[in-house]
Every structure is written in C-alpha cells, then in structure tokens.
Coordinates of C-alpha atoms in Angstrom, one line a residue:
M21 CA 23.1 13.5 12.8
K22 CA 24.5 11.4 10.0
L23 CA 22.6 9.6 7.2
T24 CA 24.1 6.7 5.3
I25 CA 22.4 5.5 2.2
L26 CA 22.7 1.7 1.8
G27 CA 20.3 1.5 -1.2
C28 CA 18.3 4.0 -3.1
Y29 CA 16.8 2.4 -6.2
S30 CA 13.3 1.1 -6.9
A31 CA 12.1 -2.4 -7.6
T32 CA 14.9 -4.9 -8.0
P33 CA 18.5 -5.1 -6.8
R34 CA 21.2 -5.2 -9.5
T35 CA 24.9 -5.9 -9.4
F36 CA 25.7 -2.2 -8.8
T37 CA 22.6 -0.8 -7.2
N38 CA 20.5 -1.7 -4.2
P39 CA 16.9 -1.2 -3.2
T40 CA 15.9 1.1 -0.4
S41 CA 17.7 1.1 3.0
Q42 CA 19.4 3.7 5.0
V43 CA 20.9 4.2 8.4
L44 CA 20.4 7.3 10.5
E45 CA 22.8 8.0 13.3
I46 CA 21.2 10.4 15.8
R47 CA 22.0 11.1 19.5
N48 CA 23.7 7.7 20.1
H49 CA 21.0 5.8 18.2
L50 CA 21.6 3.9 15.0
F51 CA 18.2 3.6 13.3
L52 CA 17.7 1.4 10.3
I53 CA 15.1 2.7 7.9
D54 CA 13.7 0.2 5.4
C55 CA 15.5 -3.0 4.7
G56 CA 15.5 -4.0 1.0
E57 CA 17.2 -7.1 -0.2
G58 CA 20.9 -7.1 0.4
T59 CA 20.8 -4.7 3.3
Q60 CA 23.0 -6.8 5.5
V61 CA 25.7 -6.9 2.8
Q62 CA 25.6 -3.1 2.5
L63 CA 25.9 -2.8 6.3
R64 CA 29.1 -4.8 6.1
K65 CA 30.4 -2.8 3.1
N66 CA 29.8 0.4 5.0
K67 CA 31.3 -1.0 8.2
I68 CA 28.2 -0.4 10.3
K69 CA 28.1 -2.5 13.4
F70 CA 25.1 -4.8 13.5
S71 CA 25.0 -4.7 17.3
R72 CA 24.3 -1.0 17.3
I73 CA 21.0 -1.4 15.5
K74 CA 18.1 -1.8 18.0
H75 CA 15.3 -0.1 16.1
I76 CA 14.2 -0.8 12.5
F77 CA 11.5 1.3 10.7
I78 CA 9.8 -0.3 7.7
S79 CA 7.7 2.1 5.5
H80 CA 5.6 -0.5 3.7
L81 CA 5.4 -4.2 2.8
H82 CA 6.6 -4.1 -0.8
G83 CA 9.6 -6.3 -1.3
D84 CA 12.1 -3.7 -2.2
H85 CA 11.6 -2.2 1.2
F86 CA 11.6 -5.2 3.5
F87 CA 12.8 -8.4 1.8
G88 CA 16.2 -8.0 3.5
L89 CA 14.6 -8.1 7.0
P90 CA 14.2 -11.9 7.4
G91 CA 17.8 -12.4 6.4
L92 CA 19.1 -9.7 8.7
I93 CA 17.2 -11.1 11.7
S94 CA 18.5 -14.6 10.9
T95 CA 22.1 -13.2 10.8
F96 CA 21.5 -11.5 14.2
R97 CA 20.6 -14.9 15.5
L98 CA 23.6 -16.6 14.1
L99 CA 25.9 -13.9 15.5
G100 CA 24.5 -14.7 19.0
R101 CA 22.6 -11.5 19.5
E102 CA 21.0 -11.2 23.0
T103 CA 19.8 -7.6 23.1
E104 CA 16.2 -6.9 22.0
M105 CA 15.3 -5.7 18.6
H106 CA 12.3 -3.4 17.9
V107 CA 10.6 -3.4 14.4
Y108 CA 8.1 -0.7 13.5
G109 CA 6.0 -1.4 10.4
P110 CA 2.6 -1.9 8.9
K111 CA 0.2 -4.4 10.4
G112 CA 1.1 -7.8 8.9
I113 CA 4.9 -7.5 9.3
K114 CA 4.9 -9.7 12.4
E115 CA 3.0 -12.4 10.5
A116 CA 5.4 -12.2 7.5
I117 CA 8.6 -12.4 9.5
T118 CA 7.5 -15.0 12.1
L119 CA 6.3 -17.2 9.2
F120 CA 9.9 -17.3 7.9
L121 CA 11.2 -18.1 11.3
K122 CA 8.5 -20.8 11.9
L123 CA 9.0 -22.6 8.6
G124 CA 12.8 -22.6 9.1
D125 CA 12.5 -23.6 12.7
S126 CA 14.9 -20.7 13.5
W127 CA 13.4 -18.7 16.3
T128 CA 15.5 -15.9 17.5
N129 CA 17.5 -16.1 20.7
F130 CA 16.9 -12.5 21.4
P131 CA 13.6 -10.6 22.1
L132 CA 12.1 -9.5 18.7
I133 CA 9.4 -6.9 19.4
F134 CA 7.0 -5.8 16.7
H135 CA 5.2 -2.4 16.8
E136 CA 2.5 -2.8 14.1
L137 CA 1.1 0.4 12.6
E138 CA -2.3 1.0 11.0
S139 CA -3.3 4.5 11.8
K140 CA -3.9 6.9 8.9
E141 CA -3.0 9.8 11.1
S142 CA 0.5 10.8 12.2
E143 CA 1.4 9.2 15.5
L144 CA 4.4 9.1 17.9
I145 CA 6.0 5.6 17.7
F146 CA 9.2 6.1 19.5
E147 CA 10.5 8.5 22.1
D148 CA 13.2 8.8 24.7
E149 CA 15.0 11.7 26.4
Q150 CA 17.0 12.4 23.2
V151 CA 14.8 11.7 20.2
S152 CA 11.2 11.4 19.0
V153 CA 9.9 9.5 15.9
H154 CA 6.5 10.2 14.3
T155 CA 4.9 8.5 11.3
I156 CA 4.2 10.5 8.1
P157 CA 1.2 9.0 6.4
L158 CA 1.8 8.6 2.7
Q159 CA -0.3 7.7 -0.4
H160 CA 0.9 4.5 -2.1
R161 CA -0.7 1.3 -3.4
V162 CA -0.5 -0.3 0.0
Y163 CA -0.5 1.2 3.5
T164 CA 2.7 3.3 3.8
N165 CA 4.3 5.6 6.3
G166 CA 7.3 7.9 6.1
F167 CA 9.1 8.7 9.3
L168 CA 10.0 12.0 11.0
F169 CA 13.1 11.9 13.3
K170 CA 13.6 14.9 15.6
E171 CA 16.2 15.6 18.2
K172 CA 15.0 17.1 21.4
P173 CA 16.5 20.4 22.6
L174 CA 19.7 20.1 24.6
P175 CA 20.2 21.9 27.9
R176 CA 21.8 25.3 27.7
K177 CA 25.6 25.4 28.0
L178 CA 27.3 27.0 30.9
D179 CA 29.4 30.0 30.0
I180 CA 32.4 29.0 32.1
E181 CA 34.0 32.5 32.0
A182 CA 30.7 34.1 33.1
V183 CA 30.0 31.7 36.1
A184 CA 33.6 32.2 37.2
E185 CA 33.3 36.0 37.0
H186 CA 30.2 36.0 39.1
K187 CA 31.6 33.4 41.5
I188 CA 28.6 31.1 41.0
D189 CA 28.8 28.0 43.3
R190 CA 29.2 24.7 41.4
S191 CA 26.1 23.3 43.2
Q192 CA 24.0 25.6 41.0
Y193 CA 25.4 24.4 37.7
N194 CA 22.8 21.8 36.8
N195 CA 19.9 24.1 37.7
I196 CA 21.4 26.9 35.6
K197 CA 21.8 24.6 32.6
N198 CA 18.1 23.7 33.0
G199 CA 17.1 27.3 32.9
A200 CA 17.4 28.7 36.4
D201 CA 19.0 32.0 37.3
G202 CA 22.2 32.1 39.3
I203 CA 22.1 33.2 43.0
L204 CA 25.1 35.1 44.5
K205 CA 26.2 34.7 48.1
N206 CA 24.6 38.1 48.9
G207 CA 21.3 36.8 47.5
A208 CA 21.4 38.8 44.3
T209 CA 20.2 37.2 41.1
V210 CA 22.2 36.8 37.8
L211 CA 19.9 36.1 34.8
N212 CA 20.3 32.8 33.2
A213 CA 20.9 34.4 29.8
D214 CA 24.1 36.0 31.3
L215 CA 25.4 32.7 32.5
T216 CA 24.7 30.3 29.6
I217 CA 25.1 29.9 25.9
D218 CA 22.5 28.7 23.5
P219 CA 22.9 24.9 22.7
P220 CA 23.0 23.8 19.0
A221 CA 19.5 23.9 17.5
P222 CA 17.9 20.4 17.4
K223 CA 17.9 18.8 14.0
S224 CA 15.3 16.9 12.1
Y225 CA 15.1 14.4 9.2
A226 CA 12.0 13.3 7.3
F227 CA 12.0 10.1 5.3
C228 CA 9.3 10.0 2.7
S229 CA 9.2 6.6 1.0
D230 CA 7.0 5.6 -1.9
T231 CA 4.1 8.1 -2.4
L232 CA 2.1 10.1 -4.8
Y233 CA 2.5 13.8 -4.7
N234 CA 0.8 14.6 -1.4
E235 CA 0.5 18.1 0.1
S236 CA -1.2 16.8 3.2
I237 CA 2.3 15.9 4.6
L238 CA 3.4 19.6 4.5
P239 CA 2.5 20.5 8.1
L240 CA 4.3 17.4 9.3
I241 CA 7.6 18.1 7.6
K242 CA 7.6 22.0 7.7
N243 CA 11.1 23.4 8.2
V244 CA 12.8 20.0 8.6
D245 CA 16.6 20.3 8.1
T246 CA 16.7 17.5 5.5
L247 CA 13.9 15.8 3.5
Y248 CA 14.4 12.5 1.7
H249 CA 11.6 12.2 -0.8
E250 CA 11.2 9.4 -3.4
S251 CA 11.6 10.5 -7.1
T252 CA 11.0 7.3 -9.0
F253 CA 10.3 9.1 -12.3
L254 CA 11.0 12.2 -14.3
E255 CA 8.1 14.5 -15.5
T256 CA 8.2 12.8 -18.9
E257 CA 6.9 9.7 -17.2
S258 CA 4.5 11.4 -14.8
N259 CA 1.7 9.2 -16.2
L260 CA 3.5 6.1 -14.8
G261 CA 3.8 7.9 -11.5
K262 CA 0.1 8.4 -11.3
K263 CA -0.5 4.8 -12.3
T264 CA 1.9 3.3 -9.8
K265 CA 1.5 6.0 -7.1
H266 CA 5.0 7.3 -7.2
S267 CA 6.4 10.8 -7.4
T268 CA 8.6 12.6 -10.0
A269 CA 11.7 14.6 -9.2
K270 CA 9.8 17.8 -9.9
Q271 CA 7.0 16.8 -7.5
A272 CA 9.5 16.0 -4.7
A273 CA 11.1 19.5 -5.2
L274 CA 7.6 21.1 -5.0
I275 CA 7.1 19.4 -1.6
A276 CA 10.5 20.6 -0.4
Q277 CA 9.7 24.1 -1.6
K278 CA 6.3 24.3 0.0
A279 CA 7.5 22.8 3.3
D280 CA 10.5 25.2 3.3
V281 CA 12.9 22.4 4.2
G282 CA 16.7 23.0 4.4
N283 CA 17.9 20.4 2.0
L284 CA 16.3 17.8 -0.3
I285 CA 17.7 14.3 -1.0
L286 CA 16.2 12.4 -4.0
G287 CA 16.1 8.7 -4.3
H288 CA 14.2 5.5 -5.3
Y289 CA 15.1 6.0 -8.9
S290 CA 13.6 3.9 -11.7
T291 CA 16.4 2.1 -13.5
R292 CA 15.0 3.1 -16.9
Y293 CA 17.1 6.3 -16.9
K294 CA 20.7 6.4 -18.0
S295 CA 21.8 8.9 -15.4
I296 CA 20.5 9.9 -12.0
D297 CA 21.9 13.4 -12.7
L298 CA 18.7 14.0 -14.7
F299 CA 16.7 13.8 -11.4
R300 CA 18.7 16.6 -9.8
E301 CA 18.5 18.8 -12.9
E302 CA 14.8 18.5 -12.9
A303 CA 14.4 19.2 -9.2
L304 CA 16.8 22.2 -9.3
Q305 CA 14.3 24.0 -11.6
V306 CA 12.0 24.2 -8.5
F307 CA 14.1 24.0 -5.4
P308 CA 17.7 25.3 -4.9
S309 CA 19.3 22.7 -2.5
V310 CA 19.1 19.2 -4.0
E311 CA 21.3 16.2 -3.3
L312 CA 21.2 12.8 -4.9
A313 CA 21.1 9.6 -2.8
E314 CA 23.7 7.1 -3.9
D315 CA 24.5 3.7 -2.5
G316 CA 27.2 4.1 0.1
K317 CA 26.9 7.9 0.3
S318 CA 26.7 9.7 3.6
F319 CA 25.2 13.1 4.5
E320 CA 25.8 15.2 7.6
I321 CA 22.5 16.8 8.6

C-alpha cells in the first residue's frame, strides 16, 4: 500500500503548495482521494498514469477539495478515455459536475458514474475481492466524510518444503491455501497449519479530511495502520478551529492516540505558519509516531 500526497494545504493553491489531493495505491487499485485545484498537474509531476484512476473519493464540496475535478474529467475526455469512472461524494456533486459539462457542451465520451452520499452513519461504498472502502462521518461546516480503506486477508501461503515432504498432491494446493487440511494417499490428515505460512497482515488507511475534534470516529479507525488527519491550526489558534470546524495538530494526535493507530500523518495546514515543522512538534507531545504530509511525498503503509 502506497500513499502519494499531491496536495496538503488548506484554502487556496499557491505557487509552491497545493490544496488537498492524494493517491492511494492498494491491491492493484489507484484511488484518487479529494481533487483540489491543480490535481491533474500534480498527477503529471508525480508521473501517475491517468488511465489507472477509476475511482475518485471526494470528502466534501468545499472548493479546495473538489475544484480540480471538472478539469480532470475534461482532460480524461480530451485524452480519449473510454473506461468508466466512478465518483463517490456528497449529494450535489453530480449536479455540480454535470453543470460544468452541460454549459461547456463537453459531455464525456466515457461512462461517468456518480455515487452520491448523504448518510450520517458509516457505510460501505466500495468493495471487491481485494479491498473495501467505508465512509467515516466527520463534523465540518458542510456534510463531510472521511474514508477508510482496508485490504482483505490474503489466502494462506503454501509452505513448499512442507507439502513436498508430505508428498501432498498438487490438486489439493488451492484447497489448502483456502484453509483445508492436506490428505495423504493413505487417508491420513496433515493439519493446514503444518502446510502453510501466514500471509502478510492486511493493511488499512484512514483519511480524515476537514473536521472538528470528533471522538465518535474512534471505533471506526481503531488500530488502523496509518491515519491521515487534518491539522489546520496549532493550539494557539484553537479558537479559529472551533469557529471554522477544523482540528489542531494536538487534537489530531489525541485522536491517533485514543484510536491506537500505527502512524499519524498530518496535513491541511493553514498557510499562516512559517514552518510546518511546528505541527509535528506539537503532535509529538501527545503521540510518538508523526509524519508530515508534503506535496509530492510518498509513504509506504
């Protein structure tokens, strides 16, 4: 699982920083999470193939999280895309995007499928044999969701030396990988645990976009490998956080601590601060494993 940060600052794009957008590579999927202005330029800079993106997840309808989407969709059209595109986002996103297309008389030449969200409870919005994606309801000035991405467990791995030693017939291999015991020619049983190796533990990533400090999300993100949590302000400006419904770096660290996550990534910084290192310093007072999102930076999860 690999996370690439395309943009991680709040409000407006600048010449050297970009608003929220990131790409999660997970089990042969390339998921785009939020799509702030300039996302397609950042995709090109980071050499990410447009054609691999088939699912886009939008947390909420503030411009710094989705104003890049109309342009990206138009570029897909100009590039001759034919494969379908799925967009998951708050109710209203279909109207917003199709209005752009209608007024510009530039309907897509590929299926554009919207999955509009309005539930205030966590719900499963995507699932296949490899991955599941659930919403994480957040508290912001407009309807907002984070997203929880989870790998599904892989089959057990065959211990090649063990199956050879017990002379297990190849016809049994798939059943053994799926949990069955081995059967010898004389009818004796060899326990599955003696013929297989544990697969790598499935990984998980939680993206928590703009939100007030909100402990109601703790059960949803408990024990995730990596948590991205917005940290627009430092504690010295916590009054602005309450007013605008954003979190501080300390509050993000408290969520990480109480959810017992493996690693915390901070982002969505206000540009009022001279250095983003201040966010990490504040969070480290509460939680020991803190990383800073930076445009173009990648994380192995």
